[in-house]
Coordinates of N, CA and C and ligand atoms in Angstrom, one line a residue:
M40 N -16.7 -20.8 -82.7 CA -16.0 -19.7 -82.2 C -15.6 -18.8 -83.4
K41 N -15.6 -17.5 -83.2 CA -15.2 -16.5 -84.2 C -13.7 -16.8 -84.6
L42 N -13.4 -16.6 -85.9 CA -12.0 -16.9 -86.3 C -11.0 -16.0 -85.5
V43 N -11.4 -14.7 -85.3 CA -10.4 -13.8 -84.6 C -10.1 -14.4 -83.2
K44 N -11.1 -14.8 -82.5 CA -10.8 -15.3 -81.2 C -10.0 -16.7 -81.2
H45 N -10.4 -17.5 -82.2 CA -9.8 -18.8 -82.3 C -8.3 -18.6 -82.6
I46 N -8.0 -17.7 -83.5 CA -6.5 -17.5 -83.9 C -5.8 -16.8 -82.8
A47 N -6.5 -15.8 -82.1 CA -5.8 -15.1 -81.0 C -5.5 -16.1 -79.8
N48 N -6.5 -17.0 -79.6 CA -6.3 -18.1 -78.5 C -5.1 -19.0 -78.8
L49 N -4.8 -19.1 -80.1 CA -3.6 -19.9 -80.4 C -2.3 -19.2 -80.2
G50 N -2.4 -17.9 -79.8 CA -1.2 -17.2 -79.4 C -0.6 -16.3 -80.6
Y51 N -1.3 -16.2 -81.7 CA -0.8 -15.5 -82.8 C -0.8 -13.9 -82.6
G52 N -1.5 -13.5 -81.5 CA -1.5 -12.1 -81.2 C -2.8 -11.8 -80.5
S53 N -2.9 -10.5 -80.1 CA -4.2 -10.1 -79.4 C -5.3 -10.1 -80.5
R54 N -6.5 -9.9 -80.1 CA -7.6 -9.9 -81.1 C -7.4 -8.8 -82.0
K55 N -6.8 -7.6 -81.5 CA -6.6 -6.5 -82.4 C -5.5 -6.8 -83.4
D56 N -4.5 -7.5 -83.0 CA -3.4 -7.9 -83.9 C -4.0 -8.8 -85.0
V57 N -4.9 -9.7 -84.6 CA -5.4 -10.7 -85.5 C -6.3 -10.0 -86.5
Q58 N -7.1 -9.0 -86.0 CA -7.9 -8.2 -86.9 C -7.1 -7.6 -88.0
W59 N -5.9 -7.1 -87.6 CA -5.0 -6.5 -88.6 C -4.5 -7.5 -89.6
M60 N -4.2 -8.7 -89.1 CA -3.7 -9.8 -90.0 C -4.7 -10.1 -91.1
F61 N -6.0 -10.1 -90.7 CA -7.1 -10.2 -91.7 C -7.1 -9.1 -92.7
R62 N -7.0 -7.8 -92.1 CA -7.0 -6.7 -93.0 C -5.8 -6.7 -94.0
E63 N -4.7 -7.2 -93.5 CA -3.5 -7.3 -94.4 C -3.5 -8.4 -95.4
G64 N -4.6 -9.2 -95.3 CA -4.7 -10.4 -96.3 C -3.8 -11.5 -96.0
R65 N -3.3 -11.6 -94.7 CA -2.3 -12.6 -94.4 C -3.0 -13.9 -94.0
I66 N -4.3 -13.9 -93.8 CA -5.0 -15.1 -93.4 C -5.9 -15.5 -94.6
T67 N -5.6 -16.8 -95.0 CA -6.3 -17.3 -96.2 C -6.9 -18.7 -95.9
D68 N -7.6 -19.2 -96.8 CA -7.9 -20.7 -96.7 C -6.8 -21.5 -97.4
A69 N -7.0 -22.8 -97.4 CA -6.0 -23.7 -97.9 C -5.7 -23.4 -99.4
A70 N -6.8 -22.9 -100.1 CA -6.6 -22.7 -101.5 C -6.0 -21.3 -101.8
G71 N -5.7 -20.5 -100.8 CA -5.1 -19.2 -100.9 C -6.1 -18.1 -101.0
E72 N -7.4 -18.3 -100.8 CA -8.3 -17.2 -100.9 C -8.3 -16.5 -99.6
V73 N -8.2 -15.1 -99.7 CA -8.1 -14.3 -98.5 C -9.4 -14.4 -97.7
L74 N -9.2 -14.6 -96.4 CA -10.4 -14.7 -95.5 C -10.7 -13.4 -94.8
Y75 N -11.9 -13.2 -94.4 CA -12.3 -12.0 -93.6 C -12.7 -12.5 -92.2
A76 N -12.6 -11.5 -91.3 CA -12.8 -11.9 -89.9 C -14.1 -12.6 -89.6
D77 N -15.1 -12.3 -90.4 CA -16.4 -12.9 -90.0 C -16.7 -14.1 -90.9
D78 N -15.7 -14.6 -91.6 CA -15.8 -15.9 -92.3 C -15.8 -17.0 -91.4
R79 N -16.4 -18.2 -91.8 CA -16.3 -19.4 -91.0 C -15.5 -20.4 -91.7
R80 N -14.5 -21.0 -91.1 CA -13.7 -22.1 -91.7 C -13.3 -23.0 -90.6
D81 N -13.1 -24.3 -91.1 CA -12.5 -25.3 -90.1 C -11.0 -24.9 -89.9
H82 N -10.6 -25.3 -88.7 CA -9.2 -25.0 -88.3 C -8.2 -25.5 -89.4
D83 N -8.4 -26.7 -89.9 CA -7.5 -27.2 -90.9 C -7.5 -26.5 -92.2
D84 N -8.4 -25.7 -92.5 CA -8.6 -25.0 -93.8 C -8.0 -23.6 -93.7
I85 N -7.4 -23.2 -92.6 CA -6.9 -21.8 -92.4 C -5.4 -21.8 -92.5
R86 N -4.9 -20.8 -93.2 CA -3.4 -20.6 -93.3 C -3.1 -19.1 -92.9
I87 N -2.0 -19.0 -92.2 CA -1.4 -17.6 -91.9 C -0.1 -17.5 -92.7
D88 N 0.0 -16.5 -93.5 CA 1.2 -16.4 -94.4 C 1.5 -17.7 -95.1
G89 N 0.4 -18.4 -95.4 CA 0.6 -19.7 -96.2 C 0.8 -20.9 -95.3
Q90 N 1.0 -20.7 -94.0 CA 1.4 -21.8 -93.1 C 0.1 -22.3 -92.4
A91 N 0.0 -23.6 -92.2 CA -1.1 -24.2 -91.4 C -1.0 -23.7 -90.0
L92 N -2.2 -23.6 -89.3 CA -2.2 -23.1 -87.9 C -1.6 -24.2 -87.0
D93 N -1.1 -23.7 -85.9 CA -0.7 -24.6 -84.8 C -1.9 -25.5 -84.4
P94 N -1.6 -26.6 -83.8 CA -2.8 -27.5 -83.4 C -3.7 -26.8 -82.5
P95 N -5.0 -27.2 -82.6 CA -6.1 -26.6 -81.8 C -5.9 -27.0 -80.3
T96 N -6.8 -26.4 -79.5 CA -6.9 -26.8 -78.1 C -7.1 -28.3 -77.9
G97 N -6.6 -28.8 -76.8 CA -6.6 -30.2 -76.5 C -5.3 -30.9 -76.8
L98 N -4.2 -30.1 -76.7 CA -2.9 -30.5 -77.1 C -2.3 -31.4 -76.0
L99 N -1.6 -32.4 -76.4 CA -0.7 -33.2 -75.6 C 0.6 -33.3 -76.3
L100 N 1.7 -32.7 -75.7 CA 3.0 -32.6 -76.3 C 4.0 -33.4 -75.6
L101 N 4.8 -34.1 -76.3 CA 5.9 -34.9 -75.8 C 7.2 -34.1 -76.0
L102 N 7.9 -33.8 -74.9 CA 9.2 -33.1 -75.0 C 10.3 -34.0 -74.5
H103 N 11.5 -34.0 -75.2 CA 12.7 -34.6 -74.6 C 13.4 -33.5 -73.9
K104 N 13.2 -33.4 -72.6 CA 13.8 -32.2 -71.9 C 15.3 -32.4 -71.7
P105 N 16.0 -31.4 -72.0 CA 17.5 -31.4 -71.8 C 17.7 -31.0 -70.3
V106 N 18.9 -31.4 -69.8 CA 19.3 -30.9 -68.5 C 19.5 -29.3 -68.6
G107 N 19.3 -28.6 -67.6 CA 19.5 -27.2 -67.6 C 18.3 -26.3 -67.8
Y108 N 17.1 -27.0 -68.0 CA 15.9 -26.2 -68.1 C 14.9 -26.6 -67.0
T109 N 14.3 -25.5 -66.4 CA 13.3 -25.8 -65.4 C 11.9 -25.8 -65.9
C110 N 11.0 -26.4 -65.1 CA 9.6 -26.5 -65.6 C 8.7 -25.3 -65.2
S111 N 9.3 -24.4 -64.4 CA 8.5 -23.3 -63.9 C 8.6 -22.1 -64.9
S112 N 7.5 -21.5 -65.2 CA 7.6 -20.5 -66.2 C 8.2 -19.2 -65.6
K113 N 8.2 -19.1 -64.3 CA 8.7 -17.9 -63.6 C 10.2 -17.9 -63.4
D114 N 10.9 -19.0 -63.6 CA 12.3 -19.1 -63.4 C 13.0 -18.1 -64.3
P115 N 14.0 -17.4 -63.7 CA 14.7 -16.4 -64.6 C 15.6 -17.0 -65.6
G116 N 16.0 -18.3 -65.4 CA 16.9 -19.0 -66.3 C 16.1 -19.7 -67.4
R117 N 16.8 -20.7 -68.0 CA 16.2 -21.4 -69.1 C 15.0 -22.2 -68.6
V118 N 13.8 -22.1 -69.3 CA 12.6 -22.9 -69.0 C 12.2 -23.7 -70.2
V119 N 11.5 -24.8 -69.9 CA 11.1 -25.7 -71.0 C 10.3 -25.0 -72.0
F120 N 9.5 -23.9 -71.6 CA 8.7 -23.2 -72.6 C 9.5 -22.5 -73.7
D121 N 10.8 -22.3 -73.4 CA 11.7 -21.7 -74.4 C 11.9 -22.6 -75.6
L122 N 11.6 -23.9 -75.4 CA 11.9 -24.9 -76.4 C 10.8 -24.9 -77.5
F123 N 9.7 -24.1 -77.2 CA 8.6 -24.1 -78.2 C 8.5 -22.7 -78.8
P124 N 7.8 -22.6 -79.9 CA 7.7 -21.3 -80.5 C 7.1 -20.3 -79.5
P125 N 7.6 -19.0 -79.5 CA 7.2 -18.1 -78.5 C 5.6 -17.9 -78.3
R126 N 4.9 -18.1 -79.5 CA 3.4 -17.9 -79.4 C 2.8 -19.0 -78.5
Y127 N 3.5 -20.1 -78.3 CA 2.9 -21.2 -77.5 C 2.7 -20.7 -76.1
R128 N 3.4 -19.7 -75.6 CA 3.3 -19.2 -74.3 C 2.0 -18.3 -74.2
A129 N 1.5 -17.9 -75.3 CA 0.4 -17.0 -75.3 C -0.9 -17.7 -75.6
R130 N -0.9 -19.1 -75.7 CA -2.1 -19.8 -76.0 C -3.1 -19.8 -74.8
E131 N -4.3 -19.9 -75.1 CA -5.4 -19.9 -74.2 C -6.3 -21.0 -74.6
P132 N -6.6 -22.0 -73.7 CA -6.0 -22.2 -72.4 C -4.5 -22.5 -72.4
Q133 N -3.9 -22.1 -71.3 CA -2.4 -22.2 -71.2 C -1.9 -23.6 -71.3
L134 N -0.7 -23.8 -71.8 CA 0.0 -25.0 -71.7 C 0.7 -25.2 -70.4
S135 N 0.5 -26.3 -69.7 CA 1.3 -26.6 -68.5 C 2.0 -27.9 -68.6
T136 N 3.1 -28.0 -67.8 CA 3.8 -29.2 -67.8 C 3.0 -30.2 -67.0
V137 N 3.1 -31.5 -67.3 CA 2.3 -32.5 -66.6 C 3.3 -33.0 -65.5
G138 N 3.1 -32.5 -64.3 CA 4.2 -32.7 -63.3 C 5.4 -31.9 -63.6
R139 N 6.5 -32.3 -63.0 CA 7.8 -31.5 -63.2 C 8.9 -32.5 -63.3
L140 N 10.0 -32.1 -64.0 CA 11.3 -32.7 -63.9 C 12.2 -31.6 -63.3
D141 N 13.2 -32.0 -62.5 CA 14.1 -31.0 -61.9 C 15.0 -30.4 -63.1
R142 N 15.6 -29.3 -62.8 CA 16.5 -28.7 -63.8 C 17.5 -29.7 -64.3
D143 N 18.1 -30.5 -63.3 CA 19.2 -31.4 -63.7 C 18.7 -32.8 -64.2
T144 N 17.4 -32.9 -64.4 CA 16.9 -34.2 -64.9 C 16.5 -34.0 -66.4
S145 N 16.9 -35.0 -67.2 CA 16.5 -35.0 -68.6 C 15.4 -36.0 -68.9
G146 N 14.9 -36.0 -70.1 CA 14.0 -37.1 -70.5 C 12.6 -36.6 -70.8
L147 N 11.7 -37.6 -70.6 CA 10.3 -37.5 -71.1 C 9.5 -36.5 -70.3
L148 N 9.0 -35.5 -70.9 CA 8.1 -34.5 -70.2 C 6.9 -34.3 -71.1
L149 N 5.7 -34.3 -70.5 CA 4.5 -34.1 -71.2 C 4.0 -32.7 -70.9
L150 N 3.4 -32.0 -71.8 CA 2.8 -30.7 -71.6 C 1.4 -30.8 -72.2
T151 N 0.4 -30.1 -71.6 CA -1.0 -30.1 -72.1 C -1.7 -28.9 -71.7
D152 N -2.7 -28.6 -72.5 CA -3.6 -27.5 -72.2 C -5.0 -28.0 -71.7
D153 N -5.0 -29.3 -71.5 CA -6.3 -30.0 -71.2 C -6.3 -30.4 -69.7
G154 N -7.0 -29.6 -68.9 CA -7.0 -29.8 -67.5 C -7.4 -31.1 -67.0
Q155 N -8.4 -31.7 -67.7 CA -8.9 -33.0 -67.3 C -7.9 -34.1 -67.6
L156 N -7.2 -34.0 -68.7 CA -6.2 -34.9 -69.1 C -5.0 -34.8 -68.1
L157 N -4.6 -33.6 -67.8 CA -3.6 -33.4 -66.8 C -3.9 -34.1 -65.5
H158 N -5.1 -33.9 -65.0 CA -5.5 -34.5 -63.8 C -5.5 -36.0 -63.8
R159 N -5.9 -36.5 -65.0 CA -6.0 -38.0 -65.1 C -4.6 -38.6 -65.1
I160 N -3.6 -37.8 -65.6 CA -2.2 -38.4 -65.6 C -1.6 -38.3 -64.2
I161 N -1.8 -37.1 -63.5 CA -1.1 -36.9 -62.3 C -1.8 -37.3 -61.0
A162 N -3.2 -37.5 -61.2 CA -3.9 -37.8 -59.9 C -3.3 -39.1 -59.3
P163 N -3.2 -39.0 -57.9 CA -2.6 -40.1 -57.2 C -3.2 -41.5 -57.6
K164 N -4.5 -41.5 -57.8 CA -5.1 -42.8 -58.1 C -4.7 -43.4 -59.5
S165 N -4.2 -42.5 -60.4 CA -3.8 -43.0 -61.7 C -2.7 -44.0 -61.6
K166 N -1.7 -43.7 -60.7 CA -0.6 -44.6 -60.5 C 0.2 -45.0 -61.8
L167 N 0.1 -44.1 -62.7 CA 0.8 -44.4 -64.0 C 2.3 -44.6 -63.7
P168 N 2.9 -45.7 -64.2 CA 4.3 -45.9 -63.9 C 5.2 -44.9 -64.6
K169 N 6.2 -44.4 -63.9 CA 7.2 -43.5 -64.5 C 8.5 -44.1 -64.3
V170 N 9.3 -44.3 -65.4 CA 10.5 -45.0 -65.3 C 11.7 -44.1 -65.4
Y171 N 12.6 -44.2 -64.5 CA 13.8 -43.3 -64.4 C 15.1 -44.1 -64.5
L172 N 16.1 -43.6 -65.2 CA 17.4 -44.2 -65.2 C 18.3 -43.3 -64.4
A173 N 18.9 -43.9 -63.3 CA 19.6 -43.1 -62.4 C 21.1 -43.5 -62.4
T174 N 22.0 -42.5 -62.5 CA 23.4 -42.8 -62.4 C 23.9 -42.3 -61.0
L175 N 24.5 -43.2 -60.2 CA 24.7 -42.9 -58.8 C 26.2 -42.6 -58.5
A176 N 26.4 -41.9 -57.5 CA 27.8 -41.5 -57.0 C 28.5 -42.6 -56.3
Q177 N 27.7 -43.5 -55.6 CA 28.3 -44.6 -54.9 C 27.8 -45.9 -55.4
D178 N 28.5 -47.0 -55.2 CA 28.1 -48.3 -55.5 C 26.8 -48.6 -54.8
L179 N 25.9 -49.4 -55.4 CA 24.7 -49.8 -54.8 C 25.0 -50.8 -53.7
R180 N 24.3 -50.8 -52.6 CA 24.6 -51.7 -51.5 C 24.1 -53.1 -51.7
G181 N 22.9 -53.2 -52.4 CA 22.3 -54.5 -52.6 C 20.9 -54.6 -51.9
D182 N 20.7 -53.8 -50.9 CA 19.4 -53.9 -50.2 C 18.4 -52.8 -50.6
E183 N 18.7 -52.0 -51.6 CA 17.9 -50.9 -52.0 C 16.6 -51.3 -52.6
G184 N 16.7 -52.3 -53.4 CA 15.5 -52.8 -54.2 C 14.4 -53.3 -53.2
A185 N 14.8 -54.0 -52.2 CA 13.8 -54.6 -51.2 C 13.2 -53.4 -50.4
L186 N 14.0 -52.4 -50.0 CA 13.5 -51.3 -49.3 C 12.5 -50.5 -50.2
F187 N 12.9 -50.2 -51.4 CA 12.0 -49.4 -52.3 C 10.7 -50.2 -52.6
A188 N 10.8 -51.5 -52.6 CA 9.6 -52.3 -52.9 C 8.7 -52.5 -51.7
S189 N 9.2 -52.1 -50.5 CA 8.5 -52.5 -49.3 C 7.2 -51.8 -49.1
G190 N 7.1 -50.5 -49.6 CA 5.9 -49.7 -49.3 C 6.1 -49.1 -47.9
E191 N 7.3 -49.2 -47.3 CA 7.5 -48.7 -45.9 C 8.5 -47.6 -45.9
L192 N 9.1 -47.2 -47.0 CA 10.1 -46.2 -46.9 C 9.4 -44.8 -46.7
L193 N 9.8 -44.2 -45.6 CA 9.3 -42.8 -45.3 C 10.4 -41.8 -45.5
L194 N 10.1 -40.9 -46.4 CA 11.1 -39.9 -46.7 C 11.0 -38.7 -45.7
E195 N 12.2 -38.0 -45.5 CA 12.2 -36.9 -44.5 C 11.1 -35.9 -44.8
N196 N 10.5 -35.4 -43.7 CA 9.4 -34.5 -43.8 C 8.1 -35.0 -44.5
E197 N 8.0 -36.3 -44.6 CA 6.7 -36.8 -45.2 C 6.0 -37.6 -44.1
K198 N 4.7 -37.7 -44.3 CA 3.9 -38.4 -43.3 C 3.4 -39.8 -43.7
T199 N 3.4 -40.0 -45.0 CA 3.0 -41.3 -45.5 C 4.1 -42.0 -46.3
P200 N 4.3 -43.3 -46.0 CA 5.4 -44.0 -46.7 C 5.2 -44.0 -48.2
L201 N 6.3 -44.2 -49.0 CA 6.2 -44.3 -50.4 C 5.5 -45.5 -50.9
L202 N 4.8 -45.4 -52.0 CA 4.2 -46.6 -52.6 C 5.4 -47.5 -53.0
P203 N 5.1 -48.8 -53.1 CA 6.2 -49.7 -53.6 C 6.7 -49.3 -55.0
A204 N 8.0 -49.3 -55.1 CA 8.6 -48.9 -56.4 C 9.6 -50.1 -56.8
E205 N 9.8 -50.2 -58.1 CA 10.6 -51.3 -58.6 C 12.0 -50.8 -59.0
L206 N 13.0 -51.5 -58.5 CA 14.4 -51.1 -58.8 C 15.0 -52.3 -59.6
A207 N 15.6 -51.9 -60.8 CA 16.3 -52.9 -61.6 C 17.8 -52.4 -61.6
V208 N 18.7 -53.2 -61.1 CA 20.1 -52.8 -61.0 C 20.8 -53.1 -62.4
L209 N 21.3 -52.1 -63.0 CA 22.0 -52.4 -64.4 C 23.4 -52.6 -64.2
D210 N 24.1 -51.8 -63.4 CA 25.4 -52.2 -62.9 C 25.6 -51.5 -61.6
T211 N 26.8 -51.5 -61.0 CA 27.0 -51.1 -59.6 C 26.5 -49.7 -59.4
R212 N 26.6 -48.8 -60.4 CA 26.2 -47.4 -60.1 C 25.1 -47.0 -61.1
T213 N 24.4 -47.9 -61.7 CA 23.3 -47.5 -62.6 C 22.1 -48.3 -62.3
A214 N 20.9 -47.7 -62.2 CA 19.7 -48.4 -61.9 C 18.5 -47.8 -62.6
R215 N 17.6 -48.7 -62.9 CA 16.3 -48.2 -63.4 C 15.2 -48.3 -62.3
L216 N 14.6 -47.2 -62.1 CA 13.6 -47.2 -61.0 C 12.2 -46.8 -61.5
T217 N 11.2 -47.6 -61.2 CA 9.8 -47.4 -61.6 C 9.0 -46.9 -60.5
L218 N 8.5 -45.7 -60.6 CA 7.6 -45.1 -59.5 C 6.1 -45.1 -60.0
H219 N 5.2 -45.1 -59.0 CA 3.8 -45.1 -59.3 C 3.2 -43.9 -58.6
E220 N 4.0 -42.9 -58.4 CA 3.5 -41.6 -57.8 C 4.6 -40.6 -58.1
G221 N 4.4 -39.3 -57.7 CA 5.4 -38.3 -58.1 C 5.5 -37.3 -57.0
R222 N 6.4 -37.7 -56.0 CA 6.6 -36.7 -54.9 C 7.8 -35.8 -55.3
Y223 N 7.9 -34.7 -54.5 CA 9.0 -33.7 -54.8 C 10.4 -34.4 -54.8
H224 N 11.2 -34.2 -55.8 CA 12.5 -34.8 -55.9 C 12.6 -36.2 -55.5
Q225 N 11.5 -37.0 -55.9 CA 11.4 -38.3 -55.3 C 12.6 -39.3 -55.5
V226 N 13.1 -39.3 -56.7 CA 14.1 -40.3 -57.0 C 15.4 -39.9 -56.2
R227 N 15.7 -38.6 -56.2 CA 16.9 -38.2 -55.6 C 16.8 -38.4 -54.0
R228 N 15.6 -38.2 -53.5 CA 15.4 -38.4 -52.1 C 15.4 -39.8 -51.7
M229 N 15.0 -40.7 -52.6 CA 15.0 -42.1 -52.3 C 16.4 -42.6 -52.2
F230 N 17.2 -42.2 -53.2 CA 18.6 -42.7 -53.1 C 19.4 -42.0 -51.9
A231 N 19.0 -40.8 -51.6 CA 19.6 -40.1 -50.5 C 19.3 -40.9 -49.2
A232 N 18.1 -41.4 -49.1 CA 17.6 -42.2 -47.9 C 18.4 -43.5 -47.8
V233 N 19.1 -44.0 -48.8 CA 19.9 -45.2 -48.7 C 21.4 -44.8 -48.8
G234 N 21.7 -43.5 -48.5 CA 23.1 -43.1 -48.4 C 23.8 -42.9 -49.7
N235 N 23.0 -42.7 -50.8 CA 23.7 -42.6 -52.1 C 23.3 -41.2 -52.6
H236 N 23.8 -40.9 -53.8 CA 23.6 -39.6 -54.4 C 23.4 -39.8 -55.9
V237 N 22.3 -39.2 -56.5 CA 22.0 -39.3 -57.9 C 22.9 -38.3 -58.7
E238 N 23.7 -38.8 -59.5 CA 24.6 -37.9 -60.3 C 23.9 -37.4 -61.6
A239 N 23.1 -38.4 -62.2 CA 22.4 -38.0 -63.4 C 21.1 -38.8 -63.4
L240 N 20.1 -38.1 -63.9 CA 18.7 -38.7 -63.8 C 18.0 -38.4 -65.1
H241 N 17.4 -39.4 -65.7 CA 16.7 -39.3 -67.0 C 15.4 -40.1 -66.9
R242 N 14.3 -39.4 -67.3 CA 13.0 -40.2 -67.3 C 12.9 -40.8 -68.7
E243 N 12.7 -42.1 -68.7 CA 12.6 -42.8 -70.0 C 11.2 -43.0 -70.4
R244 N 10.3 -43.1 -69.5 CA 8.9 -43.6 -69.9 C 7.9 -43.1 -68.9
I245 N 6.7 -42.8 -69.4 CA 5.5 -42.7 -68.6 C 4.4 -43.6 -69.2
G246 N 3.8 -44.4 -68.3 CA 2.8 -45.4 -68.9 C 3.5 -46.2 -70.0
G247 N 2.7 -46.3 -71.1 CA 3.3 -47.0 -72.2 C 4.0 -46.2 -73.2
L248 N 4.4 -45.0 -72.8 CA 4.9 -44.0 -73.8 C 6.4 -43.8 -73.5
D249 N 7.2 -43.9 -74.6 CA 8.7 -43.5 -74.4 C 9.1 -42.4 -75.4
L250 N 10.3 -42.1 -75.4 CA 10.8 -41.0 -76.2 C 11.1 -41.4 -77.6
G251 N 11.3 -42.7 -77.8 CA 11.7 -43.2 -79.2 C 13.0 -42.6 -79.6
V252 N 13.0 -42.0 -80.8 CA 14.3 -41.5 -81.3 C 14.2 -39.9 -81.2
L253 N 13.3 -39.4 -80.5 CA 13.2 -37.9 -80.4 C 14.4 -37.3 -79.8
P254 N 15.2 -36.4 -80.5 CA 16.4 -35.9 -79.9 C 16.2 -34.9 -78.8
Q255 N 17.2 -34.7 -77.9 CA 17.1 -33.8 -76.8 C 16.6 -32.4 -77.3
G256 N 15.7 -31.8 -76.6 CA 15.3 -30.4 -76.9 C 14.2 -30.4 -78.0
Q257 N 13.9 -31.5 -78.5 CA 12.8 -31.6 -79.5 C 11.5 -32.0 -78.9
W258 N 10.4 -31.7 -79.6 CA 9.1 -32.1 -79.1 C 8.2 -32.4 -80.3
R259 N 7.1 -33.1 -80.0 CA 6.0 -33.3 -81.0 C 4.7 -33.5 -80.3
A260 N 3.6 -33.2 -81.1 CA 2.3 -33.4 -80.6 C 1.9 -34.9 -80.7
L261 N 1.2 -35.4 -79.7 CA 0.8 -36.8 -79.7 C -0.6 -36.9 -80.2
G262 N -0.8 -37.9 -81.0 CA -2.2 -38.2 -81.5 C -2.9 -39.2 -80.7
E263 N -4.0 -39.6 -81.1 CA -4.9 -40.5 -80.4 C -4.2 -41.8 -80.0
A264 N -3.5 -42.5 -80.9 CA -3.0 -43.8 -80.6 C -1.9 -43.7 -79.5
E265 N -1.1 -42.6 -79.6 CA -0.1 -42.4 -78.5 C -0.7 -42.1 -77.2
R266 N -1.8 -41.3 -77.2 CA -2.5 -41.0 -75.9 C -3.0 -42.3 -75.3
A267 N -3.5 -43.2 -76.2 CA -4.0 -44.5 -75.7 C -2.8 -45.3 -75.1
R268 N -1.6 -45.2 -75.7 CA -0.5 -45.9 -75.2 C 0.0 -45.4 -73.9
L269 N -0.2 -44.1 -73.6 CA 0.1 -43.5 -72.3 C -0.6 -44.2 -71.2
F270 N -1.9 -44.5 -71.5 CA -2.7 -45.2 -70.4 C -2.7 -46.7 -70.5
A271 N -1.9 -47.2 -71.4 CA -1.9 -48.7 -71.5 C -1.4 -49.3 -70.2
G272 N -2.1 -50.2 -69.6 CA -1.7 -50.7 -68.4 C -2.2 -49.9 -67.2
D273 N -3.0 -48.8 -67.5 CA -3.6 -48.0 -66.5 C -4.5 -48.8 -65.6
I274 N -4.4 -48.7 -64.3 CA -5.2 -49.6 -63.5 C -6.6 -48.9 -63.1
E275 N -6.8 -47.7 -63.6 CA -8.1 -47.0 -63.3 C -9.3 -47.7 -63.7
Ligands
LIG253 N1 12.6 -37.5 -59.1 C1 13.5 -36.5 -58.9 O1 14.3 -36.6 -57.9 N2 13.7 -35.6 -59.9 C2 12.9 -35.5 -61.0 O2 13.1 -34.7 -61.8 C3 11.9 -36.5 -61.1 C4 11.8 -37.5 -60.1

């Protein structure tokens, strides 16, 4: 691919903007030699104002989503894309969230520009486990675990019962819930179905991947080893 298109696709500007960046001598190789728009270089050998380029297409990003941010890019309020450099919004192909977390949910959120990977993660048959920590408004009754594990819980306005999910009670109002699907507001609706209310919700894990020590609001790109960990235990 031509350098101008490659750099424009990474969100650094329109093709015209990038042409100007070449003209201004802002685009160099790693040794500092000024590049021209028709030069050929590997991605890793290109610098803009001395800085390495953002990662190329095929990104998988891990974000520690804070409460108060939505996953929709159209929301007028704070959106998760605000937590990335503005040019990430202009990347082609576009970055999308892998599924969604509610505005009031914190924790592990993946983003990718790889449609196939996105599909592999969210496709119903992938059944990748997603682990949530829920803080509840009422004491647990004691029968929730059996109901959630039964594969017979039918949520309001749904036609098919939920897949079996595993509940681990941590104390009277805190529980860890592992789901193998992702329906709309699923955790909140499951606890509502047993007369409770989720006061705080945090996603700890997807597949074999957790947040580690990544602080809230921070993100990082995942490499091959971590991608493999995501699918560790995948039943596909
Ligand atoms: N279930 C919910 O209710 N909310 C989320 O954000 C994720 C799962």
